[in-house]
Structures are given as structure tokens and as C-alpha cells.
Amino acid sequence: MDTAPKVQEALAPEARVLPRLLPKEAKPNLVGMSREAMRAALIEAGADPKQANMRVRQLWSWLYQKGVSDPEAMTDLAKPFRAFLSEHFRIARPEIVERQVSNDGTRKYLLRIDGGHEVEAVYIPEEDRGTLCISSQVGCTLTCSFCHTGTQTLVRNLTAAEIVGQILVARDDLGEWASAGKPLGERRLVSNLVLMGMGEPLYNFEQVRDAMKIAMDHEGLSLSRRRITLSTSGVVPEIVRAGEEIGCMLAISFHATTDEVRDRLVPINRKWNIKALLDACRAWPRLSNAERITFEYVMLKGVNDSDADAKRLVKLIAGIPAKINLIPFNPWPGAPYERSDWARIEAFAEIVNRAGYASPVRTPRGEDIMAACGQLKSATERVRKARVKAEAGGA
Ligand code: SAH
Ligand code: SF4
């Protein structure tokens, strides 16, 4: 139902000249609201408080189990209530602007969010699982010298709706929704979630937390807590809080074994150095062999990849139940580094492994579509439009 005229009438006369887009975007988005927030929003809009809890349960099921975004399709809701939803709320997800599929099956989505900003999400299918890599910010305030996103300044934080919305979009694209009589099974296409796209999740704490709560909730997207990993460059004061308030798995972008090198690679180290970071890791709640911390380590030729580095690394993290994820550097245009040779990566992995830590080397995925770790960066709209236009013309 098109309710725009009604909303326009309700606006002050001087506001009526605003574009029609505004009233639609100004309506609260039901996606991304916590149960409490949704309950309060429904009541504020005039819903019966006695029914609010039931309504929230029904809506969560439609939004997160069945993937429905049109209130008219919510068949167990009475017609007047569906109209009420359309009038007061929107159910919006990011819009796919471009979808690229790599020859290894990796899918990269360029998504447009409110305000015309763009973020990327990447789906990586594997034999026994499917991992969705999502963004938490448009750009990043930090400037890690090996990261493509780091060359783009922060545009804004994503809302919980936009973070959850990335998961909804991927499930739409993969057709992974429950339907009548067919609940979502145990084997999922999107089984794992990593906050390793654009942005520093711990600099957008509340929105990331609220989104992950919906991702983990068994009436929400019902992903397992232990299959969700938040990666941080080292926002020390928020690390333990993340363990307490979010409760997902933790990955640390470690990347160097001396403060001198880490200051250069991960500049947040100048604020919170290696010792402060490792102290926070040691204080991580529920730390155990079953819930180990992942230390990510990007392999940069001649910078951080020596045997001495590997030995220092295992000494530094001694006593922390951990896994070391070695990431071969993924190049991007103008990057000032090279990927370490495979023999060097293997020698490094061997030292770490002999010290008793699992040290998987992350296979670069989706490189042909610039979807690998650290390659994400949304170009300015103008540049992108020009390219899309040129490609369309040339096709
Ligand atoms: N901001 C967060 C999460 C996003 S980055 C963080 O820094 O942890 C996700 C991972 O990709 C991080 O470990 C990051 O260090 C790594 N990464 C960034 N650029 C990379 C590149 N060019 N090659 C390989 N890994 C990279
Ligand atoms: Fe930001 Fe993470 Fe890239 Fe560093 S590595 S610039 S924190 S996205």
C-alpha cells in the first residue's frame, strides 16, 4: 500500500516540498530493532500493548526466518495490522548495486545504503560451511598501511539494520529462507559470519552488538554464537566488553611482533601497544581451548615474516589458548607491500605449529573480483558509475 500521500499531509507545509524519498526513509526500519525496541516502537505507533510481545515474535519470524519484507505477505497477521505496519514502518535492506561471482564461487556484493553510501559483503562457500564476511562501517578511521579499506576515510558507522541487512541480502541471493512447513535446517549456506569486511567493529560497538544479538537469537537469524567471529585491530578498552556483551568469537589483527613494526602496520598500536592488547586478550571471558582467540597475521615479504618473528610471536602469546591464522597479503593497486613467498609462509607456519598452535594459512578467495581480505574499498559513486556505464556500453 502506498502511504506516502498520507505522510506528506502530516508534514508541516514547508516540509511538503521535500523529496518523496524522505518520508519513506524517515519511517523506522523494523529490521535491526532489538525485541525491546520493536515492542516499544509498535506501542508508540498505536499497537495494543497487550499483544506487543506476540507481534514481535511474529514479526521476527517473518523478517529473519522467512525473509519477508512486505507486510502484505505476512499471512498470519490480521489485515488491519498489516496496513498499520505499512503505514508506520518500513522493512528495508541494503540494495544490491553490483553482484560479482568469482571463478571459485565467492560472491561479492556491492550494497547501497541510506544516504547513497556503499559497502561490500562477501560470501565464501566451502565444502562444509559458508562464511559471510560483513562490514561494520563505510570506510575506516584507522589507517593500517597494508589494508585497502584503510586508504578510505570513515564515511559513517553502519546501523544495526544495515549490518543485519547484509545477512538478509546474502540469504535472499542464496534463496536460503524457511517457507511454510519447511523450517531452516541445520545445514546452512550461510553458516558462519565474520566481521572482517570494511571498518573496525569495536568503533561501532552498540550497533554491532545489537546486530549480532539478532544474528545469534534462535528466533532471529539463529546462527551459532561460536560461528560468529569479530575481528579487531586492537581497540583495547572494548575487547573485554565485547566478550561480555556480544559473546561471539574473537579475532585479533596482530600482524607484528615488535611495537616498532606494529606501530607502522597497525597504527592503533601507538595508542594501545602489544602488551596492552595481550593483557586484554588474557582477560577475555570464557577463554578456553574450546573457545580460542584467533590471531590474524598478514604475511608481508621482508617486513614481518622472518623465523625470528615466528619465534617472538609464540613467546608473546604464551598461555593464551589461540590459533594463528596466516593471511598471505592480498595486493591492491598502489599497495606498498608484497606477499611473502610460499616457502617463507610454510616455514613460518611450521615454527608456530611446532610450538603447539594450529596455524592454518588462509587461502585467498575471490581475488579475481577484489573480494579477498583487505581488498574491499567502495570507490566513489562517480568513478563507479563511470565504470559501470563503460562496461555496459562495451558489453
Ligand atoms: N578492522 C578489523 C576488521 C576488518 S579487516 C580488523 O582490522 O581486524 C579483516 C582482516 O583482514 C584483518 O585481519 C586485516 O588485518 C586483514 N587485512 C587487511 N588488509 C589485508 C590485505 N591487503 N591482505 C590480507 N589481509 C588483510
Ligand atoms: Fe580498518 Fe581493519 Fe583495515 Fe585496519 S585492517 S584499516 S582497522 S579495516
Short mmCIF file of C-alpha atoms and ligand atoms in Angstrom, two decimals:
data_model
loop_
_atom_site.label_atom_id
_atom_site.label_comp_id
_atom_site.label_asym_id
_atom_site.label_seq_id
_atom_site.Cartn_x
_atom_site.Cartn_y
_atom_site.Cartn_z
CA MET A 1 0.00 0.00 0.00
CA ASP A 2 1.37 3.41 -0.89
CA THR A 3 1.09 5.55 2.21
CA ALA A 4 3.32 8.37 1.04
CA PRO A 5 0.49 10.91 0.43
CA LYS A 6 -0.76 10.48 3.98
CA VAL A 7 2.69 11.01 5.41
CA GLN A 8 3.13 14.08 3.22
CA GLU A 9 -0.13 15.53 4.54
CA ALA A 10 1.04 15.05 8.09
CA LEU A 11 4.15 17.12 7.46
CA ALA A 12 4.35 20.85 8.06
CA PRO A 13 3.70 22.87 4.85
CA GLU A 14 7.35 23.85 4.42
CA ALA A 15 8.34 20.18 4.61
CA ARG A 16 5.99 19.15 1.82
CA VAL A 17 8.40 20.36 -0.80
CA LEU A 18 10.97 17.80 0.35
CA PRO A 19 11.55 14.88 -1.98
CA ARG A 20 9.18 11.93 -1.59
CA LEU A 21 12.13 9.78 -0.61
CA LEU A 22 12.42 11.45 2.77
CA PRO A 23 9.17 10.21 4.37
CA LYS A 24 9.96 6.65 3.31
CA GLU A 25 13.49 6.76 4.70
CA ALA A 26 12.27 8.55 7.80
CA LYS A 27 9.99 5.69 8.80
CA PRO A 28 11.61 3.42 11.38
CA ASN A 29 13.04 0.25 9.88
CA LEU A 30 11.78 -2.89 11.62
CA VAL A 31 14.95 -4.71 10.58
CA GLY A 32 17.69 -4.44 13.19
CA MET A 33 15.44 -3.46 16.12
CA SER A 34 16.01 -5.37 19.33
CA ARG A 35 12.91 -7.09 20.71
CA GLU A 36 12.51 -4.34 23.31
CA ALA A 37 12.94 -1.57 20.73
CA MET A 38 10.42 -3.19 18.39
CA ARG A 39 7.93 -3.66 21.18
CA ALA A 40 8.27 -0.01 22.20
CA ALA A 41 8.03 1.20 18.59
CA LEU A 42 4.87 -0.81 17.93
CA ILE A 43 3.20 0.53 21.06
CA GLU A 44 4.26 4.08 20.32
CA ALA A 45 2.74 3.80 16.87
CA GLY A 46 -0.54 2.69 18.44
CA ALA A 47 -0.41 -1.12 18.64
CA ASP A 48 -2.19 -2.86 21.51
CA PRO A 49 0.38 -3.19 24.34
CA LYS A 50 -1.19 -6.49 25.43
CA GLN A 51 -0.39 -8.02 22.05
CA ALA A 52 3.02 -6.42 21.57
CA ASN A 53 5.12 -9.40 22.67
CA MET A 54 3.23 -11.72 20.36
CA ARG A 55 3.55 -9.25 17.49
CA VAL A 56 7.30 -9.03 17.99
CA ARG A 57 7.56 -12.82 17.87
CA GLN A 58 5.50 -13.00 14.70
CA LEU A 59 7.45 -10.20 13.04
CA TRP A 60 10.84 -11.72 13.92
CA SER A 61 9.74 -14.95 12.36
CA TRP A 62 8.70 -13.20 9.13
CA LEU A 63 11.79 -10.99 8.99
CA TYR A 64 14.51 -13.41 9.99
CA GLN A 65 13.24 -16.94 9.35
CA LYS A 66 11.18 -16.40 6.23
CA GLY A 67 12.90 -13.31 4.86
CA VAL A 68 9.68 -11.48 4.07
CA SER A 69 9.81 -7.72 3.55
CA ASP A 70 6.25 -6.94 2.52
CA PRO A 71 3.74 -6.80 5.39
CA GLU A 72 1.03 -7.92 2.97
CA ALA A 73 2.74 -11.30 2.71
CA MET A 74 2.57 -11.83 6.49
CA THR A 75 -0.45 -14.05 6.28
CA ASP A 76 -0.95 -14.78 9.98
CA LEU A 77 -1.38 -11.09 10.74
CA ALA A 78 -4.82 -9.52 10.50
CA LYS A 79 -5.27 -7.22 7.51
CA PRO A 80 -5.65 -4.02 9.56
CA PHE A 81 -2.41 -4.80 11.40
CA ARG A 82 -0.60 -5.31 8.09
CA ALA A 83 -1.86 -1.90 6.96
CA PHE A 84 -0.74 -0.42 10.28
CA LEU A 85 2.77 -1.81 9.67
CA SER A 86 2.95 -0.37 6.18
CA GLU A 87 1.77 2.99 7.41
CA HIS A 88 4.22 3.38 10.26
CA PHE A 89 7.27 1.30 9.40
CA ARG A 90 9.50 0.09 6.64
CA ILE A 91 11.23 -3.23 6.25
CA ALA A 92 14.33 -2.31 4.35
CA ARG A 93 17.62 -3.96 3.49
CA PRO A 94 20.60 -2.63 1.59
CA GLU A 95 20.12 -2.65 -2.16
CA ILE A 96 22.44 -4.75 -4.31
CA VAL A 97 24.12 -2.40 -6.77
CA GLU A 98 26.55 -4.94 -8.17
CA ARG A 99 26.99 -8.65 -7.62
CA GLN A 100 30.14 -10.39 -8.79
CA VAL A 101 30.77 -14.11 -8.70
CA SER A 102 34.38 -15.27 -8.65
CA ASN A 103 35.50 -18.35 -10.55
CA ASP A 104 35.96 -20.01 -7.12
CA GLY A 105 32.32 -19.39 -6.23
CA THR A 106 32.95 -16.42 -3.93
CA ARG A 107 30.25 -13.79 -4.27
CA LYS A 108 30.92 -10.12 -3.67
CA TYR A 109 28.02 -7.76 -3.16
CA LEU A 110 28.31 -4.02 -3.54
CA LEU A 111 25.45 -2.65 -1.47
CA ARG A 112 23.86 0.75 -1.34
CA ILE A 113 22.58 2.01 1.99
CA ASP A 114 20.66 5.13 3.07
CA GLY A 115 22.40 8.31 2.02
CA GLY A 116 23.68 6.65 -1.16
CA HIS A 117 26.74 5.18 0.58
CA GLU A 118 28.21 1.88 -0.47
CA VAL A 119 29.59 -1.09 1.45
CA GLU A 120 30.71 -4.55 0.47
CA ALA A 121 29.90 -8.00 1.80
CA VAL A 122 31.50 -11.24 0.61
CA TYR A 123 30.10 -14.79 0.66
CA ILE A 124 32.67 -17.57 0.67
CA PRO A 125 31.31 -21.09 0.10
CA GLU A 126 33.35 -24.02 1.37
CA GLU A 127 32.70 -27.73 1.41
CA ASP A 128 31.35 -27.96 4.93
CA ARG A 129 30.27 -24.37 5.56
CA GLY A 130 29.57 -20.97 4.06
CA THR A 131 31.08 -17.83 5.51
CA LEU A 132 29.66 -14.39 5.08
CA CYS A 133 32.11 -11.54 5.61
CA ILE A 134 30.28 -8.36 6.54
CA SER A 135 31.18 -4.71 7.03
CA SER A 136 30.61 -2.59 10.12
CA GLN A 137 31.47 0.88 8.79
CA VAL A 138 31.65 2.73 5.50
CA GLY A 139 35.41 3.20 5.31
CA CYS A 140 37.53 3.12 8.47
CA THR A 141 39.02 5.71 10.81
CA LEU A 142 42.16 3.63 11.08
CA THR A 143 44.92 3.56 8.53
CA CYS A 144 46.58 0.16 8.59
CA SER A 145 49.21 0.52 5.91
CA PHE A 146 48.55 -2.85 4.20
CA CYS A 147 44.75 -2.50 4.04
CA HIS A 148 42.81 -1.11 1.12
CA THR A 149 39.90 -0.02 3.30
CA GLY A 150 42.40 1.95 5.37
CA THR A 151 43.01 4.27 2.43
CA GLN A 152 39.38 5.34 2.56
CA THR A 153 38.41 7.71 5.37
CA LEU A 154 35.43 6.93 7.57
CA VAL A 155 32.18 7.98 5.97
CA ARG A 156 29.87 6.71 8.68
CA ASN A 157 29.01 3.87 11.01
CA LEU A 158 26.53 1.30 9.80
CA THR A 159 23.28 0.92 11.71
CA ALA A 160 22.28 -2.43 13.22
CA ALA A 161 19.70 -2.64 10.41
CA GLU A 162 22.41 -2.28 7.79
CA ILE A 163 24.63 -4.86 9.47
CA VAL A 164 21.79 -7.40 9.78
CA GLY A 165 20.66 -6.34 6.30
CA GLN A 166 23.87 -7.68 4.77
CA ILE A 167 22.96 -11.15 6.06
CA LEU A 168 19.41 -10.82 4.74
CA VAL A 169 20.69 -9.81 1.32
CA ALA A 170 23.02 -12.81 1.14
CA ARG A 171 20.22 -15.16 2.17
CA ASP A 172 17.96 -13.58 -0.45
CA ASP A 173 20.59 -14.16 -3.09
CA LEU A 174 21.20 -17.75 -1.99
CA GLY A 175 17.48 -18.43 -1.58
CA GLU A 176 18.02 -19.57 1.99
CA TRP A 177 14.70 -18.91 3.71
CA ALA A 178 12.21 -21.03 5.56
CA SER A 179 8.82 -21.46 3.97
CA ALA A 180 5.54 -22.91 5.17
CA GLY A 181 6.21 -26.36 6.61
CA LYS A 182 9.90 -26.16 5.75
CA PRO A 183 12.00 -24.68 8.56
CA LEU A 184 15.62 -23.67 8.08
CA GLY A 185 17.69 -26.81 8.57
CA GLU A 186 20.91 -27.42 10.45
CA ARG A 187 22.98 -27.36 7.28
CA ARG A 188 23.12 -23.79 6.19
CA LEU A 189 24.51 -21.98 3.19
CA VAL A 190 25.32 -19.03 5.45
CA SER A 191 26.60 -20.94 8.48
CA ASN A 192 29.42 -18.66 9.62
CA LEU A 193 29.73 -14.94 9.99
CA VAL A 194 32.90 -12.88 10.19
CA LEU A 195 33.06 -9.16 10.94
CA MET A 196 36.07 -8.78 8.68
CA GLY A 197 34.76 -6.55 5.93
CA MET A 198 35.12 -2.79 5.89
CA GLY A 199 35.56 -0.96 9.17
CA GLU A 200 36.57 -1.51 12.77
CA PRO A 201 33.62 -3.20 14.52
CA LEU A 202 34.65 -2.10 18.01
CA TYR A 203 34.45 1.54 16.93
CA ASN A 204 30.76 0.91 16.22
CA PHE A 205 30.13 -1.13 19.33
CA GLU A 206 26.41 -0.72 20.06
CA GLN A 207 25.19 -1.22 16.51
CA VAL A 208 27.44 -4.25 16.01
CA ARG A 209 26.31 -5.71 19.32
CA ASP A 210 22.61 -5.24 18.56
CA ALA A 211 23.03 -6.75 15.10
CA MET A 212 24.94 -9.77 16.41
CA LYS A 213 22.28 -10.37 19.05
CA ILE A 214 19.73 -10.73 16.25
CA ALA A 215 22.12 -12.94 14.29
CA MET A 216 22.51 -15.29 17.27
CA ASP A 217 18.95 -15.29 18.56
CA HIS A 218 17.24 -18.61 17.88
CA GLU A 219 14.13 -16.69 16.84
CA GLY A 220 16.28 -14.33 14.81
CA LEU A 221 18.80 -15.49 12.22
CA SER A 222 19.72 -18.34 14.58
CA LEU A 223 23.42 -18.58 13.80
CA SER A 224 25.59 -20.27 16.37
CA ARG A 225 27.50 -17.91 18.67
CA ARG A 226 30.63 -19.92 18.06
CA ARG A 227 30.34 -19.48 14.32
CA ILE A 228 30.45 -15.69 14.55
CA THR A 229 33.86 -14.03 14.71
CA LEU A 230 34.53 -10.39 15.37
CA SER A 231 37.90 -9.15 14.17
CA THR A 232 39.50 -6.11 15.76
CA SER A 233 42.70 -4.24 15.07
CA GLY A 234 43.04 -3.80 18.86
CA VAL A 235 40.53 -1.38 20.40
CA VAL A 236 41.69 -2.48 23.84
CA PRO A 237 39.04 -0.83 26.08
CA GLU A 238 36.22 -2.52 24.15
CA ILE A 239 37.64 -6.04 23.89
CA VAL A 240 36.51 -7.46 27.22
CA ARG A 241 33.21 -5.62 26.88
CA ALA A 242 32.70 -7.39 23.55
CA GLY A 243 33.20 -10.72 25.28
CA GLU A 244 30.66 -9.84 27.93
CA GLU A 245 28.01 -8.10 25.86
CA ILE A 246 28.25 -9.85 22.48
CA GLY A 247 29.70 -13.23 23.33
CA CYS A 248 30.90 -14.22 19.86
CA MET A 249 34.40 -15.44 18.99
CA LEU A 250 37.33 -13.02 18.86
CA ALA A 251 40.00 -12.48 16.24
CA ILE A 252 42.87 -10.05 16.72
CA SER A 253 44.62 -8.44 13.77
CA PHE A 254 48.06 -8.91 15.25
CA HIS A 255 50.42 -8.74 12.27
CA ALA A 256 53.69 -7.86 14.03
CA THR A 257 55.81 -8.98 16.96
CA THR A 258 57.50 -5.73 17.96
CA ASP A 259 55.87 -2.42 18.78
CA GLU A 260 58.15 -0.72 16.29
CA VAL A 261 56.79 -2.76 13.35
CA ARG A 262 53.22 -2.91 14.64
CA ASP A 263 53.19 0.90 15.02
CA ARG A 264 53.83 1.08 11.28
CA LEU A 265 51.44 -1.66 10.17
CA VAL A 266 48.56 -1.14 12.59
CA PRO A 267 48.81 2.47 13.82
CA ILE A 268 46.28 1.94 16.63
CA ASN A 269 49.25 0.20 18.29
CA ARG A 270 50.62 3.63 19.16
CA LYS A 271 47.62 4.10 21.42
CA TRP A 272 47.35 0.54 22.76
CA ASN A 273 50.57 -1.39 22.32
CA ILE A 274 51.23 -5.12 22.10
CA LYS A 275 51.39 -5.56 25.88
CA ALA A 276 48.08 -3.76 26.46
CA LEU A 277 46.48 -5.78 23.67
CA LEU A 278 47.67 -9.12 25.01
CA ASP A 279 46.57 -8.19 28.54
CA ALA A 280 43.06 -7.60 27.13
CA CYS A 281 43.21 -10.99 25.38
CA ARG A 282 44.19 -12.70 28.63
CA ALA A 283 41.15 -11.09 30.27
CA TRP A 284 38.78 -12.32 27.52
CA PRO A 285 35.78 -14.03 29.13
CA ARG A 286 35.31 -17.77 28.53
CA LEU A 287 38.82 -18.12 27.14
CA SER A 288 39.48 -21.86 26.85
CA ASN A 289 40.71 -24.49 24.43
CA ALA A 290 37.18 -24.77 23.11
CA GLU A 291 36.96 -21.02 22.61
CA ARG A 292 40.34 -19.93 21.44
CA ILE A 293 41.28 -16.48 20.21
CA THR A 294 42.33 -16.26 16.58
CA PHE A 295 45.42 -14.19 15.91
CA GLU A 296 45.45 -12.97 12.33
CA TYR A 297 48.85 -12.40 10.85
CA VAL A 298 49.24 -10.94 7.36
CA MET A 299 52.38 -12.20 5.66
CA LEU A 300 54.34 -9.28 4.22
CA LYS A 301 57.54 -10.06 2.40
CA GLY A 302 60.62 -8.95 4.33
CA VAL A 303 58.55 -6.98 6.85
CA ASN A 304 57.15 -9.38 9.46
CA ASP A 305 57.77 -12.87 8.08
CA SER A 306 61.16 -13.98 9.48
CA ASP A 307 61.84 -17.02 11.66
CA ALA A 308 62.66 -14.61 14.48
CA ASP A 309 59.16 -13.10 14.09
CA ALA A 310 57.56 -16.53 14.30
CA LYS A 311 59.51 -17.36 17.47
CA ARG A 312 58.69 -13.99 19.07
CA LEU A 313 55.04 -14.48 18.19
CA VAL A 314 54.69 -17.77 20.04
CA LYS A 315 56.54 -16.34 23.04
CA LEU A 316 54.29 -13.30 23.18
CA ILE A 317 51.04 -15.24 23.16
CA ALA A 318 52.26 -17.97 25.54
CA GLY A 319 49.44 -19.13 27.80
CA ILE A 320 46.62 -17.79 25.61
CA PRO A 321 44.50 -20.56 24.04
CA ALA A 322 44.95 -19.45 20.45
CA LYS A 323 45.02 -20.27 16.79
CA ILE A 324 47.22 -18.33 14.38
CA ASN A 325 45.64 -17.54 11.06
CA LEU A 326 48.29 -16.70 8.50
CA ILE A 327 46.94 -14.48 5.74
CA PRO A 328 49.01 -14.17 2.58
CA PHE A 329 48.97 -10.44 1.79
CA ASN A 330 46.38 -9.57 -0.84
CA PRO A 331 47.67 -6.87 -3.11
CA TRP A 332 45.69 -3.85 -4.24
CA PRO A 333 46.61 -1.02 -6.64
CA GLY A 334 49.37 1.10 -5.11
CA ALA A 335 49.94 -1.14 -2.08
CA PRO A 336 53.43 -0.64 -0.62
CA TYR A 337 53.92 -4.35 0.22
CA GLU A 338 54.39 -7.72 -1.41
CA ARG A 339 53.09 -11.13 -0.41
CA SER A 340 55.66 -13.39 1.30
CA ASP A 341 56.83 -16.35 -0.78
CA TRP A 342 55.03 -19.65 -0.16
CA ALA A 343 58.18 -21.29 1.18
CA ARG A 344 58.53 -18.48 3.73
CA ILE A 345 54.87 -18.75 4.74
CA GLU A 346 55.29 -22.51 5.20
CA ALA A 347 58.47 -22.11 7.28
CA PHE A 348 56.72 -19.55 9.48
CA ALA A 349 53.68 -21.81 9.87
CA GLU A 350 55.93 -24.71 10.81
CA ILE A 351 57.55 -22.81 13.71
CA VAL A 352 54.19 -21.71 15.04
CA ASN A 353 52.82 -25.20 14.63
CA ARG A 354 55.72 -26.84 16.44
CA ALA A 355 55.05 -24.52 19.37
CA GLY A 356 51.63 -26.13 19.65
CA TYR A 357 49.38 -23.70 17.82
CA ALA A 358 47.20 -24.50 14.84
CA SER A 359 48.48 -22.27 12.05
CA PRO A 360 46.22 -22.55 9.03
CA VAL A 361 47.17 -20.46 6.02
CA ARG A 362 44.10 -18.68 4.74
CA THR A 363 43.63 -19.45 1.07
CA PRO A 364 42.94 -16.21 -0.73
CA ARG A 365 39.39 -16.34 -2.09
CA GLY A 366 37.76 -14.21 -4.72
CA GLU A 367 40.97 -12.47 -5.70
CA ASP A 368 39.84 -12.08 -9.30
CA ILE A 369 36.98 -9.87 -8.14
CA MET A 370 38.98 -8.00 -5.46
CA ALA A 371 36.95 -9.70 -2.74
CA ALA A 372 39.83 -11.08 -0.68
CA CYS A 373 40.74 -9.81 2.81
CA GLY A 374 41.82 -6.22 2.80
CA GLN A 375 40.86 -5.58 -0.80
CA LEU A 376 37.47 -4.07 -0.05
CA LYS A 377 37.02 -0.43 -0.70
CA SER A 378 33.99 1.27 -2.13
CA ALA A 379 35.02 3.57 -4.92
CA THR A 380 33.36 6.97 -5.05
CA GLU A 381 29.99 6.78 -6.69
CA ARG A 382 31.10 8.82 -9.64
CA VAL A 383 34.07 6.65 -10.53
CA ARG A 384 31.99 3.51 -10.15
CA LYS A 385 29.13 4.84 -12.21
CA ALA A 386 31.53 5.78 -14.96
CA ARG A 387 32.96 2.26 -14.97
CA VAL A 388 29.60 0.53 -14.88
CA LYS A 389 28.46 2.73 -17.75
CA ALA A 390 31.60 1.98 -19.74
CA GLU A 391 31.20 -1.75 -19.13
CA ALA A 392 27.55 -1.67 -20.10
CA GLY A 393 28.46 0.20 -23.26
CA GLY A 394 31.19 -2.25 -24.13
CA ALA A 395 29.13 -5.39 -23.48
N1 SAH B 1 39.02 -3.73 11.08
C1 SAH B 1 39.02 -5.04 11.53
C2 SAH B 1 38.24 -5.99 10.65
C3 SAH B 1 38.39 -5.82 9.17
S1 SAH B 1 39.91 -6.27 8.44
C4 SAH B 1 40.44 -5.53 11.71
O1 SAH B 1 41.36 -4.85 11.29
O2 SAH B 1 40.62 -6.59 12.31
C5 SAH B 1 39.84 -8.04 8.36
C6 SAH B 1 41.21 -8.70 8.30
O3 SAH B 1 41.82 -8.52 7.01
C7 SAH B 1 42.18 -8.12 9.30
O4 SAH B 1 42.91 -9.11 9.95
C8 SAH B 1 43.08 -7.30 8.42
O5 SAH B 1 44.29 -7.07 9.05
C9 SAH B 1 43.17 -8.16 7.19
N2 SAH B 1 43.69 -7.46 6.02
C10 SAH B 1 43.56 -6.15 5.74
N3 SAH B 1 44.17 -5.85 4.56
C11 SAH B 1 44.69 -7.01 4.10
C12 SAH B 1 45.41 -7.36 2.91
N4 SAH B 1 45.69 -6.45 1.98
N5 SAH B 1 45.78 -8.65 2.75
C13 SAH B 1 45.45 -9.57 3.67
N6 SAH B 1 44.76 -9.30 4.80
C14 SAH B 1 44.39 -8.04 5.03
FE1 SF4 B 2 40.49 -0.54 9.34
FE2 SF4 B 2 40.83 -3.19 9.82
FE3 SF4 B 2 41.67 -2.08 7.51
FE4 SF4 B 2 42.94 -1.52 9.78
S1 SF4 B 2 42.78 -3.54 8.78
S2 SF4 B 2 42.34 -0.03 8.19
S3 SF4 B 2 41.25 -1.48 11.23
S4 SF4 B 2 39.56 -2.23 8.19
#
